[in-house]
């Protein structure tokens, strides 16, 4: 079983690599893929970079070139739904691209020719991931549900409100998950993602985000990955 561990930010990747002392690097598609072992399991760790296209390229290369059996994403997101606060964790059950709009030809949010706007995470892997979060970060509030993705850092009250009104069940917003979910559906590869909430996707988001990723999220990501690969206990 070869697991891909994908991070959007360099700080998070570094924290995961610190758990993989024997890793070696391979370059593909201008990206550095780190192959090694963690708790005796084969791991390919990589930076997705930011945004849907970068994430989709990364996922396709992981599957085609590195033949991973499953993809796990750890990162940060802006909290949207009431009660999804900074420091909480969100495990995605499904994803939607909030900036997909081919209307009036297709319904808003529907990905053309897929007949769907929502792409599910793998239920079994997501449950394992949620258990790993609870083990790694005891006391942390864990939410499970819809995560929305788009090529925009949401940091205005107007966009925040528009998203919450249009998609009231969206727990959190980020910039990669739905793209990876679509690629994984194309290939039939299980995908799960956990996001630590770094900000509330409002006018304070920028400042909160940078300090949070540096100080908290990278530690969370590494602890969650370690718990996941250690297996049930
Ligand atoms: N990732 C973390 N915070 C975010 C935000 N406010 N918008 C989009 N992606 C994010």
PDB file of C-alpha atoms and ligand atoms in Angstrom:
ATOM      1  CA  UNK A   1       0.000   0.000   0.000  1.00  0.00           C
ATOM      2  CA  UNK A   2       1.608   3.265  -1.116  1.00  0.00           C
ATOM      3  CA  UNK A   3       0.120   6.423   0.400  1.00  0.00           C
ATOM      4  CA  UNK A   4       0.511   9.895  -1.072  1.00  0.00           C
ATOM      5  CA  UNK A   5       0.643  12.654   1.506  1.00  0.00           C
ATOM      6  CA  UNK A   6      -0.079  15.984  -0.133  1.00  0.00           C
ATOM      7  CA  UNK A   7       0.390  19.385   1.501  1.00  0.00           C
ATOM      8  CA  UNK A   8      -0.420  22.778   0.049  1.00  0.00           C
ATOM      9  CA  UNK A   9       2.149  24.724   2.076  1.00  0.00           C
ATOM     10  CA  UNK A  10       5.897  24.226   2.455  1.00  0.00           C
ATOM     11  CA  UNK A  11       5.781  24.357   6.271  1.00  0.00           C
ATOM     12  CA  UNK A  12       3.403  21.391   6.299  1.00  0.00           C
ATOM     13  CA  UNK A  13       5.536  19.356   3.901  1.00  0.00           C
ATOM     14  CA  UNK A  14       8.645  20.008   6.007  1.00  0.00           C
ATOM     15  CA  UNK A  15       6.857  18.755   9.126  1.00  0.00           C
ATOM     16  CA  UNK A  16       5.863  15.533   7.322  1.00  0.00           C
ATOM     17  CA  UNK A  17       9.380  15.064   5.899  1.00  0.00           C
ATOM     18  CA  UNK A  18      10.817  15.317   9.400  1.00  0.00           C
ATOM     19  CA  UNK A  19       9.014  12.010  10.076  1.00  0.00           C
ATOM     20  CA  UNK A  20      10.643  10.345   7.039  1.00  0.00           C
ATOM     21  CA  UNK A  21      14.384  10.283   7.696  1.00  0.00           C
ATOM     22  CA  UNK A  22      15.198   7.920   4.806  1.00  0.00           C
ATOM     23  CA  UNK A  23      13.340   9.772   2.053  1.00  0.00           C
ATOM     24  CA  UNK A  24      14.790  10.384  -1.390  1.00  0.00           C
ATOM     25  CA  UNK A  25      13.682  12.926  -3.940  1.00  0.00           C
ATOM     26  CA  UNK A  26      12.434  12.510  -7.501  1.00  0.00           C
ATOM     27  CA  UNK A  27      11.480  15.429  -9.712  1.00  0.00           C
ATOM     28  CA  UNK A  28       8.486  15.245 -12.058  1.00  0.00           C
ATOM     29  CA  UNK A  29       6.306  17.969 -13.593  1.00  0.00           C
ATOM     30  CA  UNK A  30       8.578  20.541 -11.950  1.00  0.00           C
ATOM     31  CA  UNK A  31       7.709  19.177  -8.533  1.00  0.00           C
ATOM     32  CA  UNK A  32       9.777  17.400  -5.913  1.00  0.00           C
ATOM     33  CA  UNK A  33       8.292  14.071  -4.790  1.00  0.00           C
ATOM     34  CA  UNK A  34       9.785  12.575  -1.602  1.00  0.00           C
ATOM     35  CA  UNK A  35       9.646   8.780  -1.449  1.00  0.00           C
ATOM     36  CA  UNK A  36      10.250   7.000   1.811  1.00  0.00           C
ATOM     37  CA  UNK A  37       8.735   5.137   4.710  1.00  0.00           C
ATOM     38  CA  UNK A  38       6.698   6.205   7.681  1.00  0.00           C
ATOM     39  CA  UNK A  39       5.772   3.625  10.316  1.00  0.00           C
ATOM     40  CA  UNK A  40       6.920   0.948   7.855  1.00  0.00           C
ATOM     41  CA  UNK A  41       4.489   2.131   5.164  1.00  0.00           C
ATOM     42  CA  UNK A  42       5.490   3.421   1.754  1.00  0.00           C
ATOM     43  CA  UNK A  43       4.835   7.149   1.459  1.00  0.00           C
ATOM     44  CA  UNK A  44       5.188   9.712  -1.324  1.00  0.00           C
ATOM     45  CA  UNK A  45       5.099  13.213   0.150  1.00  0.00           C
ATOM     46  CA  UNK A  46       4.690  16.231  -2.078  1.00  0.00           C
ATOM     47  CA  UNK A  47       3.757  19.882  -2.124  1.00  0.00           C
ATOM     48  CA  UNK A  48       0.649  20.385  -4.248  1.00  0.00           C
ATOM     49  CA  UNK A  49       1.266  24.113  -4.435  1.00  0.00           C
ATOM     50  CA  UNK A  50      -1.780  26.325  -4.239  1.00  0.00           C
ATOM     51  CA  UNK A  51      -4.886  26.243  -6.411  1.00  0.00           C
ATOM     52  CA  UNK A  52      -6.969  23.702  -8.276  1.00  0.00           C
ATOM     53  CA  UNK A  53      -4.819  23.233 -11.380  1.00  0.00           C
ATOM     54  CA  UNK A  54      -1.610  22.764  -9.377  1.00  0.00           C
ATOM     55  CA  UNK A  55      -3.399  20.263  -7.161  1.00  0.00           C
ATOM     56  CA  UNK A  56      -4.845  18.357 -10.125  1.00  0.00           C
ATOM     57  CA  UNK A  57      -1.434  18.074 -11.804  1.00  0.00           C
ATOM     58  CA  UNK A  58       0.080  16.819  -8.567  1.00  0.00           C
ATOM     59  CA  UNK A  59      -2.641  14.187  -8.126  1.00  0.00           C
ATOM     60  CA  UNK A  60      -2.344  12.962 -11.719  1.00  0.00           C
ATOM     61  CA  UNK A  61       1.443  12.582 -11.440  1.00  0.00           C
ATOM     62  CA  UNK A  62       1.113  10.783  -8.085  1.00  0.00           C
ATOM     63  CA  UNK A  63      -1.238   8.277  -9.678  1.00  0.00           C
ATOM     64  CA  UNK A  64       0.350   7.854 -13.120  1.00  0.00           C
ATOM     65  CA  UNK A  65       4.029   8.067 -12.275  1.00  0.00           C
ATOM     66  CA  UNK A  66       4.269   7.054  -8.632  1.00  0.00           C
ATOM     67  CA  UNK A  67       1.386   4.580  -8.684  1.00  0.00           C
ATOM     68  CA  UNK A  68       0.027   5.558  -5.289  1.00  0.00           C
ATOM     69  CA  UNK A  69      -2.887   3.519  -3.938  1.00  0.00           C
ATOM     70  CA  UNK A  70      -4.496   6.351  -1.995  1.00  0.00           C
ATOM     71  CA  UNK A  71      -4.114  10.087  -1.560  1.00  0.00           C
ATOM     72  CA  UNK A  72      -4.371  11.944   1.743  1.00  0.00           C
ATOM     73  CA  UNK A  73      -4.346  15.718   1.845  1.00  0.00           C
ATOM     74  CA  UNK A  74      -3.561  17.745   4.938  1.00  0.00           C
ATOM     75  CA  UNK A  75      -3.778  21.482   5.028  1.00  0.00           C
ATOM     76  CA  UNK A  76      -5.647  24.501   6.265  1.00  0.00           C
ATOM     77  CA  UNK A  77      -8.974  26.025   5.327  1.00  0.00           C
ATOM     78  CA  UNK A  78     -11.179  28.961   6.134  1.00  0.00           C
ATOM     79  CA  UNK A  79     -14.145  28.112   8.365  1.00  0.00           C
ATOM     80  CA  UNK A  80     -17.529  29.003   6.850  1.00  0.00           C
ATOM     81  CA  UNK A  81     -20.368  27.341   8.754  1.00  0.00           C
ATOM     82  CA  UNK A  82     -21.274  28.648  12.199  1.00  0.00           C
ATOM     83  CA  UNK A  83     -19.261  26.857  14.864  1.00  0.00           C
ATOM     84  CA  UNK A  84     -16.370  25.886  12.571  1.00  0.00           C
ATOM     85  CA  UNK A  85     -13.710  27.845  14.423  1.00  0.00           C
ATOM     86  CA  UNK A  86      -9.958  28.422  14.187  1.00  0.00           C
ATOM     87  CA  UNK A  87      -8.149  25.332  15.478  1.00  0.00           C
ATOM     88  CA  UNK A  88     -10.980  22.915  14.670  1.00  0.00           C
ATOM     89  CA  UNK A  89     -10.421  20.122  12.150  1.00  0.00           C
ATOM     90  CA  UNK A  90     -12.650  19.382   9.167  1.00  0.00           C
ATOM     91  CA  UNK A  91     -12.597  15.971   7.501  1.00  0.00           C
ATOM     92  CA  UNK A  92     -14.207  16.230   4.077  1.00  0.00           C
ATOM     93  CA  UNK A  93     -17.085  13.924   3.186  1.00  0.00           C
ATOM     94  CA  UNK A  94     -17.517  15.554  -0.213  1.00  0.00           C
ATOM     95  CA  UNK A  95     -16.182  18.458  -2.246  1.00  0.00           C
ATOM     96  CA  UNK A  96     -17.576  21.092  -4.587  1.00  0.00           C
ATOM     97  CA  UNK A  97     -15.858  23.698  -6.809  1.00  0.00           C
ATOM     98  CA  UNK A  98     -17.538  26.943  -5.753  1.00  0.00           C
ATOM     99  CA  UNK A  99     -16.115  28.804  -8.757  1.00  0.00           C
ATOM    100  CA  UNK A 100     -17.448  26.295 -11.333  1.00  0.00           C
ATOM    101  CA  UNK A 101     -20.263  27.932 -13.276  1.00  0.00           C
ATOM    102  CA  UNK A 102     -21.064  26.852 -16.839  1.00  0.00           C
ATOM    103  CA  UNK A 103     -24.661  28.086 -16.556  1.00  0.00           C
ATOM    104  CA  UNK A 104     -26.948  28.329 -18.405  1.00  0.00           C
ATOM    105  CA  UNK A 105     -25.554  25.360 -20.338  1.00  0.00           C
ATOM    106  CA  UNK A 106     -25.098  23.313 -17.150  1.00  0.00           C
ATOM    107  CA  UNK A 107     -26.459  23.990 -13.664  1.00  0.00           C
ATOM    108  CA  UNK A 108     -24.261  26.243 -11.528  1.00  0.00           C
ATOM    109  CA  UNK A 109     -21.492  24.237  -9.763  1.00  0.00           C
ATOM    110  CA  UNK A 110     -22.020  21.164 -11.965  1.00  0.00           C
ATOM    111  CA  UNK A 111     -18.775  19.950 -13.524  1.00  0.00           C
ATOM    112  CA  UNK A 112     -19.650  19.670 -17.213  1.00  0.00           C
ATOM    113  CA  UNK A 113     -20.058  16.120 -18.496  1.00  0.00           C
ATOM    114  CA  UNK A 114     -19.789  14.549 -15.052  1.00  0.00           C
ATOM    115  CA  UNK A 115     -23.459  15.227 -14.233  1.00  0.00           C
ATOM    116  CA  UNK A 116     -22.426  16.119 -10.689  1.00  0.00           C
ATOM    117  CA  UNK A 117     -21.331  19.087  -8.648  1.00  0.00           C
ATOM    118  CA  UNK A 118     -20.250  17.118  -5.583  1.00  0.00           C
ATOM    119  CA  UNK A 119     -17.426  14.588  -5.518  1.00  0.00           C
ATOM    120  CA  UNK A 120     -17.263  12.235  -2.552  1.00  0.00           C
ATOM    121  CA  UNK A 121     -14.214  11.517  -0.468  1.00  0.00           C
ATOM    122  CA  UNK A 122     -13.551   7.815   0.108  1.00  0.00           C
ATOM    123  CA  UNK A 123     -15.748   6.936   3.093  1.00  0.00           C
ATOM    124  CA  UNK A 124     -13.453   4.282   4.628  1.00  0.00           C
ATOM    125  CA  UNK A 125     -10.264   6.331   4.288  1.00  0.00           C
ATOM    126  CA  UNK A 126     -12.052   9.429   5.622  1.00  0.00           C
ATOM    127  CA  UNK A 127     -13.198   7.509   8.685  1.00  0.00           C
ATOM    128  CA  UNK A 128      -9.638   6.304   9.269  1.00  0.00           C
ATOM    129  CA  UNK A 129      -8.453   9.883   8.888  1.00  0.00           C
ATOM    130  CA  UNK A 130     -11.047  11.222  11.343  1.00  0.00           C
ATOM    131  CA  UNK A 131      -9.949   8.577  13.872  1.00  0.00           C
ATOM    132  CA  UNK A 132      -6.325   9.597  13.299  1.00  0.00           C
ATOM    133  CA  UNK A 133      -7.202  13.251  13.938  1.00  0.00           C
ATOM    134  CA  UNK A 134      -8.890  12.339  17.229  1.00  0.00           C
ATOM    135  CA  UNK A 135      -5.881  10.261  18.295  1.00  0.00           C
ATOM    136  CA  UNK A 136      -3.299  12.839  17.208  1.00  0.00           C
ATOM    137  CA  UNK A 137      -5.095  15.903  18.521  1.00  0.00           C
ATOM    138  CA  UNK A 138      -7.205  14.831  21.497  1.00  0.00           C
ATOM    139  CA  UNK A 139      -9.667  17.508  22.527  1.00  0.00           C
ATOM    140  CA  UNK A 140      -9.825  19.005  19.045  1.00  0.00           C
ATOM    141  CA  UNK A 141     -13.330  19.518  17.631  1.00  0.00           C
ATOM    142  CA  UNK A 142     -13.677  17.495  14.421  1.00  0.00           C
ATOM    143  CA  UNK A 143     -16.365  18.307  11.845  1.00  0.00           C
ATOM    144  CA  UNK A 144     -17.228  16.069   8.878  1.00  0.00           C
ATOM    145  CA  UNK A 145     -19.057  17.312   5.790  1.00  0.00           C
ATOM    146  CA  UNK A 146     -18.864  19.442   2.657  1.00  0.00           C
ATOM    147  CA  UNK A 147     -15.634  21.295   1.836  1.00  0.00           C
ATOM    148  CA  UNK A 148     -15.676  23.751  -1.056  1.00  0.00           C
ATOM    149  CA  UNK A 149     -12.719  24.709  -3.244  1.00  0.00           C
ATOM    150  CA  UNK A 150     -12.006  27.557  -5.636  1.00  0.00           C
ATOM    151  CA  UNK A 151      -9.129  29.575  -7.014  1.00  0.00           C
ATOM    152  CA  UNK A 152      -9.717  32.410  -4.580  1.00  0.00           C
ATOM    153  CA  UNK A 153      -8.508  33.134  -1.071  1.00  0.00           C
ATOM    154  CA  UNK A 154     -11.776  34.151   0.568  1.00  0.00           C
ATOM    155  CA  UNK A 155     -11.111  37.244   2.652  1.00  0.00           C
ATOM    156  CA  UNK A 156     -14.028  39.614   2.217  1.00  0.00           C
ATOM    157  CA  UNK A 157     -17.304  39.741   4.117  1.00  0.00           C
ATOM    158  CA  UNK A 158     -19.194  39.913   0.805  1.00  0.00           C
ATOM    159  CA  UNK A 159     -17.738  36.715  -0.625  1.00  0.00           C
ATOM    160  CA  UNK A 160     -18.037  34.944   2.700  1.00  0.00           C
ATOM    161  CA  UNK A 161     -21.748  35.810   2.888  1.00  0.00           C
ATOM    162  CA  UNK A 162     -22.379  34.870  -0.749  1.00  0.00           C
ATOM    163  CA  UNK A 163     -20.810  31.444  -0.222  1.00  0.00           C
ATOM    164  CA  UNK A 164     -22.698  30.805   3.000  1.00  0.00           C
ATOM    165  CA  UNK A 165     -26.005  31.800   1.399  1.00  0.00           C
ATOM    166  CA  UNK A 166     -25.449  29.737  -1.757  1.00  0.00           C
ATOM    167  CA  UNK A 167     -23.970  26.679  -0.026  1.00  0.00           C
ATOM    168  CA  UNK A 168     -25.266  26.655   3.556  1.00  0.00           C
ATOM    169  CA  UNK A 169     -23.933  23.154   4.278  1.00  0.00           C
ATOM    170  CA  UNK A 170     -20.346  24.092   3.357  1.00  0.00           C
ATOM    171  CA  UNK A 171     -18.167  23.710   6.444  1.00  0.00           C
ATOM    172  CA  UNK A 172     -14.943  25.184   5.073  1.00  0.00           C
ATOM    173  CA  UNK A 173     -13.347  26.734   2.003  1.00  0.00           C
ATOM    174  CA  UNK A 174      -9.931  26.032   0.505  1.00  0.00           C
ATOM    175  CA  UNK A 175      -8.253  25.974  -2.897  1.00  0.00           C
ATOM    176  CA  UNK A 176      -7.388  22.366  -3.845  1.00  0.00           C
ATOM    177  CA  UNK A 177      -9.578  19.575  -2.453  1.00  0.00           C
ATOM    178  CA  UNK A 178     -12.340  19.428  -5.082  1.00  0.00           C
ATOM    179  CA  UNK A 179      -9.756  19.304  -7.876  1.00  0.00           C
ATOM    180  CA  UNK A 180      -7.970  16.313  -6.346  1.00  0.00           C
ATOM    181  CA  UNK A 181     -11.336  14.644  -5.688  1.00  0.00           C
ATOM    182  CA  UNK A 182     -12.212  14.957  -9.376  1.00  0.00           C
ATOM    183  CA  UNK A 183      -8.886  13.478 -10.493  1.00  0.00           C
ATOM    184  CA  UNK A 184      -9.217  10.642  -7.976  1.00  0.00           C
ATOM    185  CA  UNK A 185     -12.710   9.899  -9.226  1.00  0.00           C
ATOM    186  CA  UNK A 186     -11.388   9.730 -12.807  1.00  0.00           C
ATOM    187  CA  UNK A 187      -8.777   7.163 -11.750  1.00  0.00           C
ATOM    188  CA  UNK A 188     -10.777   5.350  -9.068  1.00  0.00           C
ATOM    189  CA  UNK A 189      -8.178   6.159  -6.390  1.00  0.00           C
ATOM    190  CA  UNK A 190      -9.370   6.674  -2.774  1.00  0.00           C
ATOM    191  CA  UNK A 191      -8.954  10.220  -1.522  1.00  0.00           C
ATOM    192  CA  UNK A 192      -9.425  11.812   1.894  1.00  0.00           C
ATOM    193  CA  UNK A 193      -8.594  15.255   3.212  1.00  0.00           C
ATOM    194  CA  UNK A 194      -8.329  16.930   6.568  1.00  0.00           C
ATOM    195  CA  UNK A 195      -8.116  20.671   7.025  1.00  0.00           C
ATOM    196  CA  UNK A 196      -7.255  22.553  10.179  1.00  0.00           C
ATOM    197  CA  UNK A 197      -9.230  25.795  10.297  1.00  0.00           C
ATOM    198  CA  UNK A 198      -6.755  28.685  10.065  1.00  0.00           C
ATOM    199  CA  UNK A 199      -9.192  31.594   9.692  1.00  0.00           C
ATOM    200  CA  UNK A 200     -12.873  32.384   9.307  1.00  0.00           C
ATOM    201  CA  UNK A 201     -12.587  33.359   5.608  1.00  0.00           C
ATOM    202  CA  UNK A 202     -13.259  37.010   6.397  1.00  0.00           C
ATOM    203  CA  UNK A 203     -11.383  40.318   6.402  1.00  0.00           C
ATOM    204  CA  UNK A 204      -8.984  39.055   9.083  1.00  0.00           C
ATOM    205  CA  UNK A 205      -8.184  35.885   7.122  1.00  0.00           C
ATOM    206  CA  UNK A 206      -4.847  36.962   5.660  1.00  0.00           C
ATOM    207  CA  UNK A 207      -3.066  37.734   8.914  1.00  0.00           C
ATOM    208  CA  UNK A 208      -4.546  34.743  10.733  1.00  0.00           C
ATOM    209  CA  UNK A 209      -3.654  32.396   7.915  1.00  0.00           C
ATOM    210  CA  UNK A 210       0.079  33.035   7.621  1.00  0.00           C
ATOM    211  CA  UNK A 211       0.871  32.886  11.322  1.00  0.00           C
ATOM    212  CA  UNK A 212      -1.390  29.874  11.820  1.00  0.00           C
ATOM    213  CA  UNK A 213       0.236  27.808   9.064  1.00  0.00           C
ATOM    214  CA  UNK A 214       3.678  28.544  10.422  1.00  0.00           C
ATOM    215  CA  UNK A 215       2.914  27.904  14.072  1.00  0.00           C
ATOM    216  CA  UNK A 216       0.088  25.388  14.334  1.00  0.00           C
ATOM    217  CA  UNK A 217      -1.070  23.759  11.120  1.00  0.00           C
ATOM    218  CA  UNK A 218       2.235  22.208  10.173  1.00  0.00           C
ATOM    219  CA  UNK A 219       2.449  20.465  13.561  1.00  0.00           C
ATOM    220  CA  UNK A 220      -1.151  19.298  13.220  1.00  0.00           C
ATOM    221  CA  UNK A 221      -0.562  17.911   9.717  1.00  0.00           C
ATOM    222  CA  UNK A 222       2.473  15.891  10.754  1.00  0.00           C
ATOM    223  CA  UNK A 223       0.773  14.527  13.880  1.00  0.00           C
ATOM    224  CA  UNK A 224      -2.298  13.468  11.883  1.00  0.00           C
ATOM    225  CA  UNK A 225      -0.218  11.785   9.172  1.00  0.00           C
ATOM    226  CA  UNK A 226       1.809   9.955  11.784  1.00  0.00           C
ATOM    227  CA  UNK A 227      -1.350   8.716  13.550  1.00  0.00           C
ATOM    228  CA  UNK A 228      -2.924   7.638  10.260  1.00  0.00           C
ATOM    229  CA  UNK A 229       0.077   5.600   9.167  1.00  0.00           C
ATOM    230  CA  UNK A 230       0.579   4.112  12.620  1.00  0.00           C
ATOM    231  CA  UNK A 231      -2.811   2.484  12.045  1.00  0.00           C
ATOM    232  CA  UNK A 232      -5.655   1.791  14.459  1.00  0.00           C
ATOM    233  CA  UNK A 233      -4.755   1.650  18.130  1.00  0.00           C
TER     234      UNK A 233
HETATM  235  N1  LIG B   1      -7.252  28.319   3.045  1.00  0.00           N
HETATM  236  C1  LIG B   1      -7.166  28.785   4.310  1.00  0.00           C
HETATM  237  N2  LIG B   1      -7.943  29.860   4.472  1.00  0.00           N
HETATM  238  C2  LIG B   1      -8.550  30.091   3.288  1.00  0.00           C
HETATM  239  C3  LIG B   1      -9.451  31.068   2.821  1.00  0.00           C
HETATM  240  N3  LIG B   1      -9.881  32.038   3.622  1.00  0.00           N
HETATM  241  N4  LIG B   1      -9.846  30.998   1.519  1.00  0.00           N
HETATM  242  C4  LIG B   1      -9.394  30.019   0.713  1.00  0.00           C
HETATM  243  N5  LIG B   1      -8.538  29.092   1.099  1.00  0.00           N
HETATM  244  C5  LIG B   1      -8.110  29.105   2.375  1.00  0.00           C
END
